[in-house]
Coordinates of C-alpha atoms in Angstrom, one line a residue:
M1293 CA 41.1 -17.2 -9.7
R1294 CA 40.7 -13.9 -11.5
V1295 CA 41.2 -15.7 -14.8
I1296 CA 38.4 -18.1 -13.9
K1297 CA 36.2 -15.2 -12.9
Q1298 CA 36.8 -13.3 -16.1
S1299 CA 36.3 -16.5 -18.2
G1300 CA 33.0 -16.9 -16.4
L1301 CA 32.0 -13.4 -17.3
I1302 CA 32.8 -14.0 -20.9
L1303 CA 30.7 -17.3 -21.0
F1304 CA 27.8 -15.5 -19.2
L1305 CA 27.8 -12.6 -21.7
L1306 CA 28.0 -15.1 -24.6
G1307 CA 25.0 -17.0 -23.3
L1308 CA 23.1 -13.8 -22.8
A1309 CA 23.9 -12.6 -26.3
I1310 CA 22.7 -15.9 -27.8
F1311 CA 19.6 -15.8 -25.6
I1312 CA 18.7 -12.3 -26.9
G1313 CA 19.6 -13.2 -30.4
T1314 CA 17.3 -16.1 -30.6
I1315 CA 14.3 -13.7 -30.7
F1316 CA 15.3 -12.7 -34.2
T1317 CA 15.7 -16.3 -35.5
G1318 CA 13.4 -18.8 -37.0
D1319 CA 10.6 -18.8 -39.6
F1320 CA 6.9 -18.8 -38.9
N1321 CA 4.1 -20.0 -41.2
L1322 CA 1.4 -22.7 -41.2
T1323 CA 0.1 -25.2 -43.7
Q1324 CA -3.7 -25.2 -44.5
S1325 CA -4.2 -28.5 -42.5
E1326 CA -2.4 -27.1 -39.5
L1327 CA -4.5 -23.9 -39.6
D1328 CA -7.7 -26.0 -40.0
A1329 CA -6.7 -28.1 -37.0
F1330 CA -6.0 -25.0 -34.9
I1331 CA -9.4 -23.4 -35.8
A1332 CA -11.2 -26.7 -34.9
E1333 CA -9.3 -26.9 -31.6
K1334 CA -10.3 -23.3 -30.7
G1335 CA -13.9 -23.9 -31.8
Y1336 CA -14.0 -20.7 -33.9
K1337 CA -17.4 -20.5 -35.6
N1338 CA -16.8 -17.7 -38.1
E1339 CA -15.5 -18.1 -41.6
V1340 CA -13.9 -14.6 -41.8
I1341 CA -11.1 -15.5 -39.4
K1342 CA -10.3 -18.6 -41.4
E1343 CA -10.1 -16.7 -44.6
K1344 CA -8.0 -13.9 -43.2
L1345 CA -5.6 -16.2 -41.4
T1346 CA -5.2 -18.3 -44.5
K1347 CA -4.2 -15.3 -46.6
A1348 CA -1.9 -14.1 -43.8
I1349 CA 0.1 -17.1 -42.7
V1350 CA -0.6 -20.0 -45.0
T1351 CA 2.3 -19.2 -47.2
N1352 CA 5.6 -20.3 -48.5
E1353 CA 7.2 -17.1 -47.3
D1354 CA 9.7 -17.3 -44.4
L1355 CA 8.1 -14.8 -42.0
N1356 CA 10.0 -13.6 -39.0
I1357 CA 8.1 -13.4 -35.7
F1358 CA 7.4 -9.7 -36.1
E1359 CA 5.9 -10.1 -39.6
F1360 CA 4.0 -13.2 -38.4
S1361 CA 2.6 -11.3 -35.4
S1362 CA 1.6 -8.3 -37.4
R1363 CA -0.3 -10.4 -39.9
V1364 CA -2.1 -12.5 -37.3
I1365 CA -3.2 -9.5 -35.2
N1366 CA -4.4 -7.8 -38.4
A1367 CA -6.4 -10.9 -39.3
Y1368 CA -8.1 -11.0 -35.9
D1369 CA -8.8 -7.3 -36.0
I1370 CA -10.4 -7.5 -39.5
S1371 CA -12.6 -10.4 -38.4
N1372 CA -13.8 -8.6 -35.2
R1373 CA -14.4 -5.4 -37.0
H1374 CA -16.5 -7.3 -39.6
Y1375 CA -18.8 -8.6 -36.9
D1376 CA -18.8 -5.2 -35.0
K1377 CA -20.3 -3.7 -38.2
L1378 CA -23.0 -6.4 -38.3
I1379 CA -23.8 -5.8 -34.7
T1380 CA -24.2 -2.1 -35.3
K1381 CA -26.3 -2.8 -38.4
Y1382 CA -28.7 -5.2 -36.7
D1383 CA -28.9 -2.9 -33.7
A1384 CA -30.0 0.0 -35.9
E1385 CA -32.6 -2.4 -37.5
R1386 CA -33.7 -3.5 -34.0
N1387 CA -33.1 -7.1 -35.1
W1388 CA -32.1 -8.3 -31.7
T1389 CA -31.9 -12.0 -32.7
K1390 CA -29.4 -11.4 -35.5
K1391 CA -27.5 -8.9 -33.3
G1392 CA -27.2 -11.5 -30.5
E1393 CA -26.0 -14.2 -33.0
Q1394 CA -23.0 -12.1 -34.0
Y1395 CA -21.3 -12.2 -30.6
Q1396 CA -20.5 -15.9 -30.9
Y1397 CA -18.3 -15.1 -33.9
K1398 CA -16.2 -12.5 -32.2
I1399 CA -12.8 -13.6 -30.8
F1400 CA -11.8 -12.1 -27.5
G1401 CA -8.3 -11.9 -26.0
K1402 CA -5.2 -9.8 -26.0
P1403 CA -3.9 -9.5 -29.6
H1404 CA -0.3 -10.5 -28.8
S1405 CA -1.6 -13.4 -26.7
L1406 CA -3.7 -14.7 -29.6
S1407 CA -0.6 -14.3 -31.9
F1408 CA 1.5 -16.2 -29.3
T1409 CA -0.8 -19.2 -29.4
L1410 CA -0.5 -19.5 -33.2
A1411 CA 3.3 -18.7 -33.1
K1412 CA 3.9 -21.7 -30.9
K1413 CA 2.4 -24.0 -33.6
A1414 CA 4.0 -22.1 -36.5
G1415 CA 7.6 -21.9 -35.5
R1416 CA 10.4 -23.5 -37.5
G1417 CA 14.2 -23.1 -37.3
F1418 CA 17.1 -23.9 -35.0
V1419 CA 15.5 -23.2 -31.6
A1420 CA 12.2 -24.9 -32.3
E1421 CA 13.9 -27.9 -33.8
N1422 CA 16.9 -28.2 -31.5
K1423 CA 15.5 -27.2 -28.1
G1424 CA 18.1 -29.1 -26.0
L1425 CA 21.1 -27.7 -27.8
A1426 CA 19.6 -24.2 -27.8
W1427 CA 19.0 -24.5 -24.1
L1428 CA 22.7 -25.4 -23.5
L1429 CA 23.8 -22.5 -25.6
T1430 CA 21.6 -20.0 -23.6
F1431 CA 20.6 -21.1 -20.2
G1432 CA 23.6 -23.6 -19.9
L1433 CA 26.3 -21.1 -20.8
G1434 CA 24.6 -18.4 -18.7
I1435 CA 24.4 -20.6 -15.6
I1436 CA 28.0 -22.0 -16.0
G1437 CA 29.4 -18.6 -16.7
A1438 CA 27.6 -17.0 -13.7
L1439 CA 28.8 -19.7 -11.3
L1440 CA 32.4 -19.4 -12.6
Y1441 CA 32.2 -15.7 -12.0
I1442 CA 30.7 -16.0 -8.5
I1443 CA 32.5 -19.1 -6.9
P1444 CA 36.1 -17.6 -7.0
D1445 CA 34.9 -15.0 -4.5
V1446 CA 35.3 -17.7 -1.8
I1447 CA 39.0 -17.0 -2.1
L1448 CA 39.1 -13.5 -3.6
L1449 CA 36.9 -12.0 -0.8
G1450 CA 39.3 -13.2 1.8
K1451 CA 38.3 -14.2 5.3
P1452 CA 34.5 -14.7 6.0
G1453 CA 32.8 -11.4 6.7
I1454 CA 30.7 -8.9 4.8
K1455 CA 32.7 -7.2 2.0
N1456 CA 31.1 -4.2 0.3
N1457 CA 34.4 -2.6 -0.8
G1458 CA 34.0 -0.3 -3.8
V1459 CA 30.3 -0.7 -4.0
F1460 CA 29.9 3.0 -4.8
L1461 CA 32.7 3.0 -7.3
N1462 CA 31.4 0.1 -9.4
A1463 CA 29.4 0.9 -12.6
A1464 CA 27.2 -2.1 -11.9
T1465 CA 26.2 -1.2 -8.4
N1466 CA 26.1 2.6 -8.4
R1467 CA 23.9 3.5 -11.3
G1468 CA 26.8 3.4 -13.8
W1469 CA 26.5 2.3 -17.4
I1470 CA 26.4 -1.4 -16.4
G1471 CA 23.6 -0.6 -14.0
W1472 CA 21.6 1.3 -16.7
F1473 CA 22.1 -1.6 -19.1
A1474 CA 20.8 -4.0 -16.6
F1475 CA 17.8 -1.7 -16.0
F1476 CA 17.1 -1.4 -19.7
F1477 CA 17.3 -5.2 -20.2
L1478 CA 15.1 -6.0 -17.2
V1479 CA 12.4 -3.5 -18.1
T1480 CA 12.4 -4.6 -21.7
F1481 CA 12.1 -8.3 -20.6
Y1482 CA 9.1 -7.6 -18.5
I1483 CA 7.4 -5.5 -21.2
L1484 CA 7.9 -8.3 -23.6
L1485 CA 6.7 -10.9 -21.1
Y1486 CA 3.5 -9.1 -20.2
F1487 CA 2.5 -7.3 -23.4
Y1488 CA 4.3 -9.0 -26.3
P1489 CA 4.7 -12.7 -25.5
D1490 CA 4.6 -13.7 -29.2
F1491 CA 7.9 -11.9 -29.7
I1492 CA 9.7 -14.2 -27.2
V1493 CA 8.2 -17.4 -28.4
N1494 CA 11.7 -18.8 -29.2
W1495 CA 12.5 -18.3 -25.5
V1496 CA 9.5 -20.3 -24.6
Y1497 CA 10.6 -23.1 -26.9
L1498 CA 13.7 -23.5 -24.8
V1499 CA 11.7 -24.7 -21.8
D1500 CA 9.1 -26.8 -23.6
P1501 CA 10.7 -30.1 -22.6
M1502 CA 10.7 -29.2 -18.9
S1503 CA 7.1 -28.0 -19.1
K1504 CA 5.9 -31.2 -20.7
S1505 CA 7.8 -33.3 -18.1
L1506 CA 6.1 -31.5 -15.2
S1507 CA 2.6 -30.6 -16.3
G1508 CA 2.3 -32.5 -19.6
N1509 CA 1.6 -29.3 -21.5
S1510 CA 3.7 -27.1 -23.8
A1511 CA 5.3 -24.2 -22.1
S1512 CA 3.7 -20.7 -21.9
Q1513 CA 5.5 -17.5 -21.3
W1514 CA 4.6 -17.9 -17.6
F1515 CA 6.3 -21.2 -17.4
L1516 CA 9.3 -19.6 -18.9
Y1517 CA 9.1 -16.8 -16.3
G1518 CA 8.8 -19.3 -13.5
F1519 CA 11.8 -21.4 -14.7
L1520 CA 13.9 -18.3 -15.3
Y1521 CA 12.9 -16.9 -11.9
C1522 CA 14.0 -20.1 -10.1
T1523 CA 17.2 -20.3 -12.1
V1524 CA 18.2 -16.7 -11.4
M1525 CA 17.4 -17.1 -7.7
S1526 CA 19.4 -20.3 -7.4
V1527 CA 22.5 -18.9 -9.1
M1528 CA 22.4 -15.7 -7.0
A1529 CA 21.7 -17.7 -3.9
V1530 CA 25.2 -19.2 -4.4
R1531 CA 26.5 -15.6 -4.3
M1532 CA 24.6 -15.0 -1.1
Y1533 CA 26.0 -18.1 0.5
I1534 CA 29.6 -17.0 -0.3
K1535 CA 29.2 -13.3 0.7
Y1536 CA 27.3 -14.0 3.9
R1537 CA 29.0 -17.3 4.8
N1538 CA 29.8 -16.0 8.3
N1539 CA 26.2 -15.2 9.1
K1540 CA 23.8 -18.2 9.8
Y1541 CA 20.7 -16.0 9.7
Q1542 CA 21.4 -15.0 6.1
I1543 CA 22.3 -18.5 5.0
L1544 CA 19.1 -19.9 6.6
R1545 CA 16.7 -17.3 5.1
T1546 CA 18.3 -17.6 1.7
T1547 CA 17.8 -21.3 1.8
S1548 CA 14.2 -20.8 2.9
V1549 CA 13.1 -18.4 0.2
L1550 CA 14.9 -20.6 -2.4
F1551 CA 12.9 -23.7 -1.2
F1552 CA 9.6 -22.0 -1.1
Q1553 CA 10.0 -20.5 -4.6
I1554 CA 11.2 -23.6 -6.3
V1555 CA 8.9 -26.1 -4.5
F1556 CA 5.7 -24.2 -3.7
A1557 CA 5.6 -21.5 -6.4
F1558 CA 7.0 -23.6 -9.3
L1559 CA 7.1 -27.4 -8.9
I1560 CA 3.9 -28.1 -7.0
P1561 CA 1.6 -25.9 -9.1
E1562 CA 2.9 -27.5 -12.3
I1563 CA 2.5 -31.0 -11.0
L1564 CA -1.0 -30.2 -9.9
V1565 CA -1.9 -29.4 -13.5
R1566 CA -0.6 -32.8 -14.6
F1567 CA -3.2 -34.3 -12.2
E1568 CA -5.9 -32.0 -13.6
K1569 CA -6.1 -29.9 -10.5
P1570 CA -6.1 -26.1 -10.3
W1571 CA -2.7 -24.3 -10.6
Y1572 CA -2.1 -22.9 -7.1
D1573 CA 0.8 -21.5 -5.1
F1574 CA 0.0 -22.5 -1.5
K1575 CA 2.2 -19.8 0.0
N1576 CA 0.8 -16.9 -2.0
A1577 CA -1.5 -15.0 0.4
F1578 CA -4.3 -12.5 -0.5
P1579 CA -4.0 -9.6 -1.2
L1580 CA -0.7 -10.3 -3.0
D1581 CA -2.7 -13.0 -4.8
Y1582 CA -5.2 -10.3 -5.8
D1583 CA -7.3 -12.4 -8.2
F1584 CA -8.0 -15.1 -5.6
F1585 CA -11.6 -13.8 -5.1
F1586 CA -12.3 -13.1 -8.8
K1587 CA -15.4 -14.8 -10.2
W1588 CA -13.4 -17.0 -12.6
N1589 CA -11.1 -18.3 -9.9
L1590 CA -13.9 -19.0 -7.4
N1591 CA -15.9 -20.8 -10.1
E1592 CA -12.8 -22.9 -11.1
L1593 CA -12.1 -23.8 -7.5
L1594 CA -15.7 -24.7 -6.7
S1595 CA -16.0 -26.8 -9.8
S1596 CA -12.8 -28.7 -8.9
G1597 CA -14.5 -30.7 -6.1
G1598 CA -13.0 -31.3 -2.7
F1599 CA -9.5 -30.2 -3.6
G1600 CA -10.7 -26.9 -5.0
L1601 CA -12.7 -26.3 -1.8
F1602 CA -9.6 -27.1 0.2
I1603 CA -7.7 -24.4 -1.7
L1604 CA -10.5 -21.9 -1.1
I1605 CA -10.6 -22.6 2.6
W1606 CA -6.8 -22.6 2.9
G1607 CA -6.5 -19.2 1.1
V1608 CA -9.0 -17.7 3.5
V1609 CA -7.4 -19.2 6.6
L1610 CA -3.9 -18.2 5.4
T1611 CA -5.0 -14.6 5.0
I1612 CA -7.0 -14.0 8.2
V1613 CA -5.4 -16.5 10.6
V1614 CA -1.9 -17.7 9.6
V1615 CA -0.6 -14.4 8.4
P1616 CA -1.5 -12.2 11.4
V1617 CA -0.6 -14.9 14.0
M1618 CA 2.8 -15.4 12.4
V1619 CA 3.4 -11.7 12.2
Y1620 CA 2.5 -11.3 15.9
F1621 CA 5.2 -13.8 16.9
F1622 CA 7.9 -13.2 14.3
G1623 CA 7.1 -9.9 12.5
K1624 CA 6.5 -9.6 8.7
R1625 CA 10.0 -11.0 8.1
W1626 CA 8.6 -14.6 8.4
Y1627 CA 6.9 -13.9 5.0
C1628 CA 8.7 -11.1 3.3
S1629 CA 12.2 -12.4 3.9
W1630 CA 11.7 -16.2 4.4
V1631 CA 8.8 -17.2 2.2
C1632 CA 7.7 -14.7 -0.4
G1633 CA 9.0 -15.2 -4.0
C1634 CA 9.1 -11.4 -4.6
G1635 CA 11.2 -11.0 -1.5
G1636 CA 13.3 -14.0 -2.6
L1637 CA 14.2 -12.4 -5.9
A1638 CA 14.9 -9.1 -4.2
E1639 CA 17.2 -10.8 -1.7
T1640 CA 19.2 -12.7 -4.3
L1641 CA 19.2 -11.0 -7.7
G1642 CA 18.6 -7.6 -6.0
D1643 CA 21.2 -7.8 -3.2
P1644 CA 23.9 -6.0 -5.2
Y1645 CA 21.6 -3.0 -5.5
R1646 CA 20.2 -2.6 -2.0
Q1647 CA 22.3 0.5 -1.3
N1648 CA 20.4 2.3 -4.1
S1649 CA 17.2 2.5 -2.0
S1650 CA 16.3 6.1 -1.4
K1651 CA 16.6 7.1 2.3
T1652 CA 15.0 10.6 1.9
L1653 CA 12.0 11.8 4.0
L1654 CA 10.1 12.4 0.7
S1655 CA 10.5 8.8 -0.2
W1656 CA 9.1 7.7 3.1
R1657 CA 6.1 9.9 2.7
V1658 CA 5.5 8.7 -0.9
E1659 CA 5.9 5.1 0.3
R1660 CA 3.2 5.4 3.0
I1661 CA 0.7 7.1 0.6
V1662 CA 1.3 4.8 -2.4
I1663 CA 1.4 1.4 -0.6
H1664 CA -1.7 2.0 1.5
S1665 CA -3.5 3.4 -1.6
V1666 CA -2.8 0.1 -3.4
L1667 CA -4.1 -1.8 -0.3
V1668 CA -7.3 0.2 -0.4
F1669 CA -7.6 -0.3 -4.1
V1670 CA -7.3 -4.1 -3.9
L1671 CA -9.8 -4.3 -1.0
V1672 CA -12.4 -2.2 -2.9
M1673 CA -11.8 -4.3 -6.0
T1674 CA -12.2 -7.5 -4.0
G1675 CA -15.4 -6.2 -2.4
F1676 CA -16.7 -5.5 -5.9
A1677 CA -15.6 -9.0 -7.1
L1678 CA -17.4 -10.8 -4.2
Y1679 CA -20.6 -8.7 -4.8
T1680 CA -20.5 -9.7 -8.4
F1681 CA -20.0 -13.4 -7.6
F1682 CA -22.9 -13.6 -5.1
S1683 CA -25.3 -11.3 -6.8
G1684 CA -24.7 -12.1 -10.4
A1685 CA -24.6 -8.4 -11.2
E1686 CA -21.9 -7.0 -13.5
Q1687 CA -21.5 -3.6 -11.9
I1688 CA -21.9 -1.6 -8.7
I1689 CA -23.0 2.1 -8.7
G1690 CA -22.5 2.2 -12.4
I1691 CA -18.9 0.8 -12.3
K1692 CA -18.2 -2.5 -14.0
T1693 CA -16.3 -4.9 -11.8
Q1694 CA -14.4 -6.2 -14.8
T1695 CA -13.1 -2.7 -15.6
I1696 CA -11.7 -2.3 -12.1
Q1697 CA -10.0 -5.7 -12.3
D1698 CA -8.5 -4.9 -15.7
I1699 CA -7.2 -1.5 -14.4
Y1700 CA -5.6 -3.2 -11.3
G1701 CA -4.2 -6.0 -13.3
F1702 CA -2.5 -3.6 -15.8
L1703 CA -1.3 -0.9 -13.4
I1704 CA -0.4 -2.9 -10.3
G1705 CA -0.2 -6.5 -11.4
A1706 CA 1.9 -5.9 -14.6
I1707 CA 3.4 -2.4 -14.5
F1708 CA 4.1 -1.9 -10.8
A1709 CA 4.9 -5.5 -9.6
G1710 CA 6.6 -6.6 -12.8
V1711 CA 8.1 -3.8 -15.0
I1712 CA 8.9 -1.4 -12.1
G1713 CA 9.1 -3.9 -9.2
T1714 CA 12.0 -5.9 -10.7
G1715 CA 13.1 -3.8 -13.7
F1716 CA 14.1 -0.9 -11.5
Y1717 CA 16.4 -2.9 -9.2
P1718 CA 19.7 -1.5 -10.6
I1719 CA 18.6 2.1 -10.2
F1720 CA 16.1 2.4 -7.3
G1721 CA 17.1 -0.5 -5.1
N1722 CA 15.8 -4.1 -4.8
R1723 CA 12.6 -3.6 -2.8
V1724 CA 10.7 -1.0 -5.0
W1725 CA 7.6 -3.3 -5.2
C1726 CA 7.8 -4.5 -1.6
R1727 CA 8.3 -1.0 -0.3
F1728 CA 5.9 1.1 -2.4
G1729 CA 3.4 -1.3 -3.9
C1730 CA 2.8 -4.7 -2.3
P1731 CA -0.7 -4.7 -0.6
L1732 CA 0.3 -7.7 1.4
A1733 CA 3.3 -5.9 2.8
A1734 CA 1.0 -3.1 3.8
Y1735 CA -1.3 -5.5 5.6
L1736 CA 1.6 -7.2 7.3
G1737 CA 3.1 -3.8 8.2
F1738 CA 0.0 -2.7 10.1
I1739 CA 0.1 -5.8 12.3
Q1740 CA 3.9 -5.6 12.8
R1741 CA 3.7 -1.9 13.9
F1742 CA 0.9 -2.2 16.3
K1743 CA 0.6 -5.8 17.5
S1744 CA 3.8 -7.9 17.2
R1745 CA 6.6 -9.2 19.3
F1746 CA 9.2 -8.4 16.7
R1747 CA 11.6 -5.4 17.0
I1748 CA 15.3 -4.6 16.2
T1749 CA 16.9 -3.6 19.4
T1750 CA 19.8 -1.2 19.5
N1751 CA 22.7 -0.6 21.8
G1752 CA 23.3 3.2 21.4
G1753 CA 26.4 3.2 23.6
Q1754 CA 28.2 1.0 21.1
C1755 CA 27.2 2.9 17.9
I1756 CA 30.0 4.7 16.1
S1757 CA 27.7 6.3 13.5
C1758 CA 29.5 4.6 10.6
G1759 CA 26.2 4.5 8.7
N1760 CA 26.5 1.0 7.2
C1761 CA 23.1 0.0 8.6
S1762 CA 21.3 2.9 6.9
T1763 CA 23.3 2.6 3.7
Y1764 CA 22.3 -1.1 3.1
C1765 CA 18.7 -0.9 4.4
E1766 CA 16.7 -2.0 1.3
Q1767 CA 13.6 -0.4 2.8
G1768 CA 15.1 3.1 3.1
I1769 CA 15.0 3.2 6.9
D1770 CA 17.5 5.5 8.6
V1771 CA 18.6 2.8 11.0
R1772 CA 21.5 4.8 12.3
A1773 CA 19.1 7.5 13.7
Y1774 CA 17.5 4.8 15.8
A1775 CA 20.8 3.2 16.8
Q1776 CA 22.3 6.5 17.9
K1777 CA 19.4 7.0 20.3
G1778 CA 19.4 3.4 21.5
E1779 CA 15.8 3.2 20.3
N1780 CA 14.1 0.0 19.2
I1781 CA 13.3 -0.1 15.4
V1782 CA 9.6 -0.8 15.1
R1783 CA 8.7 0.2 11.6
S1784 CA 5.9 -1.2 9.5
S1785 CA 8.1 -1.3 6.4
C1786 CA 10.9 -3.3 8.0
V1787 CA 11.1 -6.8 6.4
G1788 CA 13.6 -8.1 8.9
C1789 CA 16.2 -9.0 6.3
G1790 CA 18.9 -8.6 9.0
I1791 CA 21.4 -7.0 6.7
C1792 CA 21.7 -3.9 9.0
S1793 CA 22.8 -6.2 11.8
A1794 CA 25.1 -8.2 9.5
V1795 CA 27.0 -5.1 8.3
C1796 CA 27.3 -3.4 11.7
P1797 CA 30.9 -3.6 12.9
R1798 CA 30.0 -3.2 16.6
G1799 CA 27.1 -5.5 17.1
V1800 CA 24.7 -2.7 17.9
L1801 CA 21.7 -4.2 16.2
K1802 CA 19.8 -7.4 17.1
L1803 CA 16.6 -8.9 15.6
E1804 CA 14.4 -10.0 18.5
N1805 CA 11.0 -11.5 19.3
G1806 CA 10.3 -10.3 22.8
P1807 CA 7.4 -9.1 25.1
E1808 CA 5.2 -6.3 23.8
D1809 CA 5.9 -4.2 26.9
G1810 CA 8.6 -1.7 26.2
R1811 CA 8.8 -2.7 22.5
I1812 CA 8.1 0.9 21.4
N1813 CA 10.6 3.1 23.3
P1814 CA 10.9 6.5 21.7
T1815 CA 13.8 8.4 23.1
E1816 CA 13.8 12.2 23.4
I1817 CA 17.0 14.0 22.4
L1818 CA 18.1 16.8 24.7
L1819 CA 20.0 19.7 23.1
G1820 CA 22.1 22.3 25.1
N1821 CA 20.3 23.9 28.0
D1822 CA 16.8 23.5 26.7
V1823 CA 15.7 21.9 29.9
D1824 CA 16.9 21.5 33.5
L1825 CA 18.2 18.0 33.4
M1826 CA 17.5 17.3 37.1
D1827 CA 13.9 18.5 36.8
F1828 CA 13.5 16.4 33.6
I1829 CA 14.8 13.2 35.3
N1830 CA 12.8 13.8 38.5
N1831 CA 9.6 14.3 36.5
K1832 CA 10.1 11.1 34.6

């Protein structure tokens, strides 16, 4: 079995190495006819961009993706600067008609996204021309290798039961060199995904056939991300099934998050696009779906007829009715641990790192300040967005709505939720985003803390203070402190993952949905002769 496991590791690393290496392969250039077709497709009206792109990429040179990207971005920049100068010139001359005409020639968009669109059409080489074989050598080897590494644990782990032996002695799970390598890889991946999509165009080629079969369109970097997301969750779910095979609760919730991610967050939205309907994840509730009330999204939904109106109504009902009602009966775990894709990745890919979540008082204080600040930010931004939509104005009290949306999208949507939220798993634990940044988690937490039937009950008399519960709490809750006092755990940050109960050797902890009366039962601790015990009991 150990031989199989080691062979699997070798195959996985080989697939990963080929996957990374594909970035640096292939040649990129266009013929004049291909460029003309692209310009016509985009509806570009200026001649400058055609001239500059022709000089840059209509060539017999074999450009790599980095050279190609640099040339394309430079061409767009020169074109836009040309028309910026004309705008300034006509503004100085007070020739408002001519000034207004120049804006139609400017090309808007993120530079590397503009480059990505062209790179998809310009790519040549092994990956672009042999997508099936390239997929087998990357995704295929990676999946097979990972499964061969994971499956032998059915025997190697011994009898069913939670095994965390050596977790703090392993370089992969205790911030060792393997953990830091994983950290570097994940952070780099998210930076490329969000800010340099043209650099990973060869990765996108790998999933083109799947994208065309589902939506009828060529793959984007977001389709790549969705496919990779589902693949990683599926493989790591196998690990969860093996590790927690004695715990029905863990098996059921792992199956649940896997189902909702693959079906609701990936397959259904892509199939909707094939039928010319808006791309929509029916489980993604506001304010996690922070752009739901943006003007462009509302316009798209309203212009999509009855189906778009249904999505709009469902999004509102989900946020103000379904979410609070479900939290009242089941706590925030119904969403964070059973439905949410962010939680699903955290509970599968992130499970090996849960013990790295900080348990300090400082972390708890920072958590409360930051996550509620994000919630306020998204609510203010949404208020601005709705005002803009209904009034037609572009700004409020001198602040442009688009500026606020751009800031939120960059800082929270990309950096916090993506780069930090997942990239930091190996170093800071698997729920960095859920714990410190998710505005929906903050909203759910308010309801869970003050109006819910959910709690984790504790049997203090059975607690042996082993600390397993606190060690493996991904939300940084000092569970042992509650257990020692026999006090119910009613914390807004608790996602009800149930791992604290699963790793408890004495059955001290139990996840329950009970009556509200007695749910919050703070227990005072008496030290020495601070009080007269008989007087204290009689007064109570």
